[in-house]
XYZ file of N, CA, C and O in Angstrom:
532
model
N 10.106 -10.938 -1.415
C 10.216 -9.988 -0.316
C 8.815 -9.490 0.030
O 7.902 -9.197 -0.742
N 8.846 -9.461 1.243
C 7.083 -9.187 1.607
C 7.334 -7.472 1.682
O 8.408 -6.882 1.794
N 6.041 -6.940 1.586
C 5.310 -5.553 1.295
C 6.334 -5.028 2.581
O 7.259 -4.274 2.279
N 6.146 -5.454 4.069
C 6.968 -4.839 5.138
C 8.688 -4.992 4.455
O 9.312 -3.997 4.825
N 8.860 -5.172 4.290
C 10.155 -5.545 3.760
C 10.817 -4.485 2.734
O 12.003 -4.162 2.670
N 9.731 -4.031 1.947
C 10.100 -3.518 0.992
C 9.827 -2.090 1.417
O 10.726 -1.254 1.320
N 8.892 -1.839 1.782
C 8.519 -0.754 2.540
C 9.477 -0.179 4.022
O 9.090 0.909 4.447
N 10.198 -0.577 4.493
C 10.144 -0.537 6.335
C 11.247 0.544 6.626
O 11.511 1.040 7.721
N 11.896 0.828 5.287
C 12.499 2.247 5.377
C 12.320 3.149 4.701
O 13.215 3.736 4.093
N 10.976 3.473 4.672
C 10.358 4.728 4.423
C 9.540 5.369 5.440
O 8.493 4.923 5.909
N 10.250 6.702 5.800
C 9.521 7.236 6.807
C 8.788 7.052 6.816
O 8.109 6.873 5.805
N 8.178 6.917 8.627
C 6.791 6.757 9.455
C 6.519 7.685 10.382
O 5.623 7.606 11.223
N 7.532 8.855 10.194
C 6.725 10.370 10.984
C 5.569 10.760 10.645
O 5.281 11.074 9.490
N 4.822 10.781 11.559
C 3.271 11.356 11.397
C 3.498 13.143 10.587
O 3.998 14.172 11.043
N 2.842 12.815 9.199
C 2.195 14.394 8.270
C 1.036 15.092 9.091
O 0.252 14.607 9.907
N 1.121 15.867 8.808
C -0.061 17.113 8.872
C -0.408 17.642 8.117
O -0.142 17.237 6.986
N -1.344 19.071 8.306
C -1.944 19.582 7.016
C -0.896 20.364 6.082
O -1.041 20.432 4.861
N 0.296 21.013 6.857
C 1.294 21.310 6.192
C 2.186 20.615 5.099
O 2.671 21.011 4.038
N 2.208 19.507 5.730
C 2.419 19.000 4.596
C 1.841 18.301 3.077
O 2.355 17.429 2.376
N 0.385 19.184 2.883
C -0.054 18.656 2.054
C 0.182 18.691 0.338
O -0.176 17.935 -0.564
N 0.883 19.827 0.373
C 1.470 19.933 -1.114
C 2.284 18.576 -1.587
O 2.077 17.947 -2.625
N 3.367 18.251 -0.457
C 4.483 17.680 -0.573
C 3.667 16.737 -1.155
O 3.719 16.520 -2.366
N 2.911 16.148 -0.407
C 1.791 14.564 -0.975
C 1.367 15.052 -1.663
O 1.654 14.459 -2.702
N 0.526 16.204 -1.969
C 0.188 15.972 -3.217
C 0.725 16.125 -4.492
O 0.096 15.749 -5.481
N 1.817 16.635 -4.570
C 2.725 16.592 -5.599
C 2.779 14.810 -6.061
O 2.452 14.229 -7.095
N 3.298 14.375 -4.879
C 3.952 12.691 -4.716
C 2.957 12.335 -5.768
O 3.541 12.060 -6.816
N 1.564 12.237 -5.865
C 0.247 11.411 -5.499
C -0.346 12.350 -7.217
O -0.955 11.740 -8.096
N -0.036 13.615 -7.306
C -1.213 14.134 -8.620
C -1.391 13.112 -9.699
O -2.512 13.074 -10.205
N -0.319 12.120 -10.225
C -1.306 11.325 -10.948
C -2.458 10.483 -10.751
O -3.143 10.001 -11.653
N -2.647 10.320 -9.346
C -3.740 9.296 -9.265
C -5.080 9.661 -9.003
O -6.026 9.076 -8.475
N -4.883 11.036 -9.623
C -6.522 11.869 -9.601
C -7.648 10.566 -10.377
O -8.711 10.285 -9.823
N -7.358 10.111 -11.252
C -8.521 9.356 -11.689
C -8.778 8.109 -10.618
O -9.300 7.063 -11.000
N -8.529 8.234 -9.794
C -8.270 6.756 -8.582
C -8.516 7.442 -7.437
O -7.683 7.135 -6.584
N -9.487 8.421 -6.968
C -8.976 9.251 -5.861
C -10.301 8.699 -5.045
O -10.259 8.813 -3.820
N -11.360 8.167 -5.584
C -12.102 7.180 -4.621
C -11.479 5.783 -3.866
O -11.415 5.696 -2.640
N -11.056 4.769 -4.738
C -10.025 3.781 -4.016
C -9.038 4.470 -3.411
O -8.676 3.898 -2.383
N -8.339 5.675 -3.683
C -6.995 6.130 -3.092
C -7.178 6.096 -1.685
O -6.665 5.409 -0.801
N -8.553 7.552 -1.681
C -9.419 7.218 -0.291
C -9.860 6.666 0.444
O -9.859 6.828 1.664
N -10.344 5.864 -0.218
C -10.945 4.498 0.726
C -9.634 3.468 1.310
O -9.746 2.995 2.441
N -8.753 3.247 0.710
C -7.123 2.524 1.247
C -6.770 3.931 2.618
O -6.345 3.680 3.746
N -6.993 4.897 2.252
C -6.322 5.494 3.200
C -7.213 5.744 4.626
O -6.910 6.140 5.752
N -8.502 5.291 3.965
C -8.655 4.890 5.455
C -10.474 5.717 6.100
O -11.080 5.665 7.170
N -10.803 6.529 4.483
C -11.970 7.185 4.453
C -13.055 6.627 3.821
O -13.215 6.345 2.633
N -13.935 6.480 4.977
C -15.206 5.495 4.709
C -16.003 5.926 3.834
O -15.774 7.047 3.380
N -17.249 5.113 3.309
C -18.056 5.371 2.047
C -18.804 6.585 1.864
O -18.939 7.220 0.818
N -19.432 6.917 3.378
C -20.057 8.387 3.154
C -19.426 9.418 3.068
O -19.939 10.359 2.463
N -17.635 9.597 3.862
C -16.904 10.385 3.425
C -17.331 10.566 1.645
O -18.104 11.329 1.065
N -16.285 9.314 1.101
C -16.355 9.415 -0.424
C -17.793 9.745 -1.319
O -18.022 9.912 -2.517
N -18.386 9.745 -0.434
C -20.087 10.498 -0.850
C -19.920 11.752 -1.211
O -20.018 12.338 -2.288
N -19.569 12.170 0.200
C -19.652 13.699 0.361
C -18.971 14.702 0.053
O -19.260 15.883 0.242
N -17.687 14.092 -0.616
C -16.280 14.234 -1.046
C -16.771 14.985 -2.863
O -16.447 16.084 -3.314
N -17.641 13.867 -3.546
C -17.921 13.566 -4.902
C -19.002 14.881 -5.072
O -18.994 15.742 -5.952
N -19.920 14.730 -3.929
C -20.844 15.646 -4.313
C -20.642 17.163 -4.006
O -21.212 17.952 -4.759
N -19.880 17.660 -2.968
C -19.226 18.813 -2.867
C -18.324 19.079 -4.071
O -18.361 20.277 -4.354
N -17.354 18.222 -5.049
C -16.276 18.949 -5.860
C -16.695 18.463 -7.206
O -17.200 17.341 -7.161
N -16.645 18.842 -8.043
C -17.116 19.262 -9.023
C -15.865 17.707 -9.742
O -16.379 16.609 -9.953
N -14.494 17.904 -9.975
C -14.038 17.546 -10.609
C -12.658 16.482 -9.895
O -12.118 17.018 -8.928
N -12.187 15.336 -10.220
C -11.203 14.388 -9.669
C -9.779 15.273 -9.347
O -8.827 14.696 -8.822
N -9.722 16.447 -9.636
C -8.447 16.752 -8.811
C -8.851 17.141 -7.678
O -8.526 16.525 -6.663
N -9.604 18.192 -7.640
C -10.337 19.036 -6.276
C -10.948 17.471 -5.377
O -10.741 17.270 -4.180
N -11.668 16.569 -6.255
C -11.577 15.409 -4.827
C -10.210 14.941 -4.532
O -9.767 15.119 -3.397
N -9.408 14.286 -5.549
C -8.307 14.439 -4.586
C -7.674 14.802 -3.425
O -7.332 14.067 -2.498
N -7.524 16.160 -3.560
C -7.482 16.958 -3.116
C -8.072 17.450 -1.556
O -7.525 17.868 -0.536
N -9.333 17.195 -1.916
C -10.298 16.752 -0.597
C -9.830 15.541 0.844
O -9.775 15.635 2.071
N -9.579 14.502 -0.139
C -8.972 13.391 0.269
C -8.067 13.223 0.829
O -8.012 12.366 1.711
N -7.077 13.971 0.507
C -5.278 14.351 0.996
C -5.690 15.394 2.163
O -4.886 15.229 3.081
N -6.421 16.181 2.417
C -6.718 17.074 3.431
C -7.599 16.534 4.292
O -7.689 17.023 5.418
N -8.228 15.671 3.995
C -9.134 14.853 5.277
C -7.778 14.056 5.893
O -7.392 14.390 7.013
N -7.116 13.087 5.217
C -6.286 11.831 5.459
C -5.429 12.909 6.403
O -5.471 12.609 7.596
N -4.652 14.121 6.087
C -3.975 15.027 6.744
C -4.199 15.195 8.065
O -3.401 15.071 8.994
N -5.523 15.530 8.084
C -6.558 16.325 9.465
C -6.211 14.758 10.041
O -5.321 14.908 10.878
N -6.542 13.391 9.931
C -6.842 12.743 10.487
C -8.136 12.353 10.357
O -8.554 11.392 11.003
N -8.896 13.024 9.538
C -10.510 13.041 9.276
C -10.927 11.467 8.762
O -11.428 11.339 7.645
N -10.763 10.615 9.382
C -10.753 9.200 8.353
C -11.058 8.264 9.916
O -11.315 8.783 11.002
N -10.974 7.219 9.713
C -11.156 5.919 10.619
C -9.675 5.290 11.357
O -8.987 4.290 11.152
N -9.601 6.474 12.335
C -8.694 6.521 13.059
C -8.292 4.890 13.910
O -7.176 4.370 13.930
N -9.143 4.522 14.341
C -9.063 3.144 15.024
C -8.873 2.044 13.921
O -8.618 0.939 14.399
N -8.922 2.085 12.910
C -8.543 0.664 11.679
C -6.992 0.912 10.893
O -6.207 0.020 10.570
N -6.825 2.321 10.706
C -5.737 3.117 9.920
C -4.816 3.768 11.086
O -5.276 4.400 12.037
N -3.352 3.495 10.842
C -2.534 4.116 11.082
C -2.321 5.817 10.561
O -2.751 6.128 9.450
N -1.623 6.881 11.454
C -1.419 8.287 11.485
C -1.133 8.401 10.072
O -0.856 7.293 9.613
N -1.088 9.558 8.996
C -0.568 9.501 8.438
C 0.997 9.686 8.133
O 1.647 10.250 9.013
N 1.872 9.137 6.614
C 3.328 9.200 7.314
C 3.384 8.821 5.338
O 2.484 8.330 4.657
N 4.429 9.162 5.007
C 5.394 8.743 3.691
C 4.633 7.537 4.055
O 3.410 7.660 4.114
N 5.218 6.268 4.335
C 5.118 4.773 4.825
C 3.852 4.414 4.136
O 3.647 3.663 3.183
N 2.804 5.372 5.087
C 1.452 4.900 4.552
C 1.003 5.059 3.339
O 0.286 4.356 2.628
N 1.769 6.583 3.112
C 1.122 7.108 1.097
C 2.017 5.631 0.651
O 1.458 4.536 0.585
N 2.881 5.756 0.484
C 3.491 4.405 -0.070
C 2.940 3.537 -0.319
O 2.704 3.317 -1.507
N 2.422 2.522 0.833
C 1.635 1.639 0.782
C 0.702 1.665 0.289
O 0.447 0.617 -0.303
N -0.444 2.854 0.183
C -1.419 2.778 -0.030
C -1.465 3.064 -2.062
O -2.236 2.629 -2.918
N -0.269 3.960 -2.141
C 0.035 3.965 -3.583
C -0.051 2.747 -4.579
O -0.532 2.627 -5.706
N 0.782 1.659 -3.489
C 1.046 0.525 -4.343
C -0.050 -0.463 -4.493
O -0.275 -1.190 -5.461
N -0.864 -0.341 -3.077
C -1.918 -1.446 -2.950
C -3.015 -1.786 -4.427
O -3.183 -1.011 -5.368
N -3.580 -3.023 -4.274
C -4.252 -3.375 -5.584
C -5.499 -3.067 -5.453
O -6.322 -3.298 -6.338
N -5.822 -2.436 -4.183
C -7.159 -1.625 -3.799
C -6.733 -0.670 -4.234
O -7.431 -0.500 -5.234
N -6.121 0.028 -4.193
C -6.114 1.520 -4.032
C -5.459 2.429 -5.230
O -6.054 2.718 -6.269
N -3.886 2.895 -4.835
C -3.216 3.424 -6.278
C -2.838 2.771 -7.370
O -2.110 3.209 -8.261
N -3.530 1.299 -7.273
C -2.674 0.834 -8.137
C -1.092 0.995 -8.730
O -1.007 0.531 -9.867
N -0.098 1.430 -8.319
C 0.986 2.436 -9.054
C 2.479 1.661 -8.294
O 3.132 2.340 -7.501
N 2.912 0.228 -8.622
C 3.441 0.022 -7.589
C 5.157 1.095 -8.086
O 6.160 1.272 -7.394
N 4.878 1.547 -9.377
C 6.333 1.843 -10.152
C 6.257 3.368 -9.068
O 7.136 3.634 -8.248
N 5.295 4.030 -9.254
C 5.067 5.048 -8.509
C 5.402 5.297 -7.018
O 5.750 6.374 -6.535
N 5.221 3.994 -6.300
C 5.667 4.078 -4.856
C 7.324 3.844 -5.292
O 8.234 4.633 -5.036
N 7.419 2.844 -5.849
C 8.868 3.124 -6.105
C 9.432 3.890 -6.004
O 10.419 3.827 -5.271
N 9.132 4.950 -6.640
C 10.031 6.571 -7.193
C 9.795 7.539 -5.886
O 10.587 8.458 -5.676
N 8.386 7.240 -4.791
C 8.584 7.939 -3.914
C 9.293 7.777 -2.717
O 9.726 8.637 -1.950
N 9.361 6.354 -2.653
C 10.004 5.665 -1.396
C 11.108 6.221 -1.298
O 11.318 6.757 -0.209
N 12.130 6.304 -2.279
C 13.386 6.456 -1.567
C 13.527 8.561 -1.497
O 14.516 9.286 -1.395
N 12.901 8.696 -1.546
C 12.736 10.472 -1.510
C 12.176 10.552 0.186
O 12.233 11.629 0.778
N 11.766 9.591 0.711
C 11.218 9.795 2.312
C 11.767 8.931 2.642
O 11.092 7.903 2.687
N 13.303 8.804 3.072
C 13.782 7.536 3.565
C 13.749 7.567 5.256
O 13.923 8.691 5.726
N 13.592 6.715 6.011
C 13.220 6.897 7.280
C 14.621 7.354 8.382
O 15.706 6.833 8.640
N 14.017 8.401 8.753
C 14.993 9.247 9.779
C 15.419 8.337 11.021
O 14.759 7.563 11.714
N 16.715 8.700 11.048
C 17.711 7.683 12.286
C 16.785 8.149 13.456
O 16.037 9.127 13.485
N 17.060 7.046 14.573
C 16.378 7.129 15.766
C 15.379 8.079 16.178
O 15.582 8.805 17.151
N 14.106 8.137 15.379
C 12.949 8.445 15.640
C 12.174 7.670 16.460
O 12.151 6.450 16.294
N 11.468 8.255 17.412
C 11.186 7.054 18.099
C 9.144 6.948 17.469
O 8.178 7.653 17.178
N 9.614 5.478 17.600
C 8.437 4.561 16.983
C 6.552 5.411 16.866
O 5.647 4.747 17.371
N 6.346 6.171 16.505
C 4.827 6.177 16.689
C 3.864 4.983 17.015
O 3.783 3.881 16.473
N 3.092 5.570 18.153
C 2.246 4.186 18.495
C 1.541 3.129 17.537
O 1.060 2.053 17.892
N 1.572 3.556 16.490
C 0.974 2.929 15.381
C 1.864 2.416 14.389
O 1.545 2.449 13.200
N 3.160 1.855 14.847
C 4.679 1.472 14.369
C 4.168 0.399 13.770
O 3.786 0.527 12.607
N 4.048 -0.940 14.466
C 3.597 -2.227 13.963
C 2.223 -2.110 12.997
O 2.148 -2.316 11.786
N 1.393 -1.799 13.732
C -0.368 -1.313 12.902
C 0.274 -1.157 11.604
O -0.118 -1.958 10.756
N 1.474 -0.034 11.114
C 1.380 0.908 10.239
C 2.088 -0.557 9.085
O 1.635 -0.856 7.980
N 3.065 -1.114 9.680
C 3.647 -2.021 8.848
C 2.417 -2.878 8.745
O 1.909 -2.677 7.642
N 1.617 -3.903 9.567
C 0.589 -4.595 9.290
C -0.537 -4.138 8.508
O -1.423 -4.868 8.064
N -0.442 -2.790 8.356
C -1.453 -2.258 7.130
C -1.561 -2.147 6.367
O -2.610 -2.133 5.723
N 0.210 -1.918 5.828
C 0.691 -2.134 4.535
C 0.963 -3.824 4.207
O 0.886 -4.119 3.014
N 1.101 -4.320 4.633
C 0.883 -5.834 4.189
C -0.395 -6.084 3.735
O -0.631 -6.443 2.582
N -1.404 -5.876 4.764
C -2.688 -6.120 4.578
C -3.456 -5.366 3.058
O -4.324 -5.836 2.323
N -2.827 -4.229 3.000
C -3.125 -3.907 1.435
C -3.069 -4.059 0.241
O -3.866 -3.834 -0.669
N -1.445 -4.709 0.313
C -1.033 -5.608 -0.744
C -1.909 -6.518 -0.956
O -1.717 -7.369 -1.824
């Protein structure tokens, strides 16, 4: 079964900064991974520069990371909005969270809401998660 496949019913409503607990709850183990986490989600190298040298310690970057990806603060034109879908993907990827048991356990907790209509970044968002795998 390909990555879209396995993925394609887990919500793809675009998050905000409000919702940043929720993710980061999802996501607190992968504080020791929170440079690849970042970089899968879509925040370029000088971000993760500036990220390291402002916080002292891997949760607070975390942390950092989940509130940029939130804002949108990342490489909007390569990466899809953020959404469940994407933490997912990016959880499981072999760049990134490594954690595929982990997306597991979150996927079905964001299962994708009946007739939402598509965010422009519908296809992108599935082709991104393939592409990460």
């Amino acid at each position: 079964m390909s990555m879209a496949g396995t993925w394609d019913n887990v919500d793809d409503t675009i998050l905000g900064e409000d919702d940043f607990y929720d993710v980061k709850d999802a996501v607190s183990s992968l504080t020791g991974m929170w440079r690849e986490f970042g970089s899968v989600l879509g925040l370029g190298l000088a971000a993760i520069k500036d990220i390291k040298a402002m916080h002292p310690d891997p949760v607070s970057c975390l942390d950092e990371v989940l509130k940029r990806w939130l804002k949108e603060d990342y490489n909007r034109n390569r990466f899809p909005p953020p959404s469940w879908r994407q933490l997912v993907c990016a959880v499981q990827s072999k760049s990134g969270g490594k954690n595929p048991a982990l997306a597991k356990k979150i996927a079905p907790l964001h299962p994708k809401k009946e007739k939402t209509s598509e965010n422009k970044f519908g296809e992108k968002a599935l082709l991104s998660c393939i592409r990460l795998s």
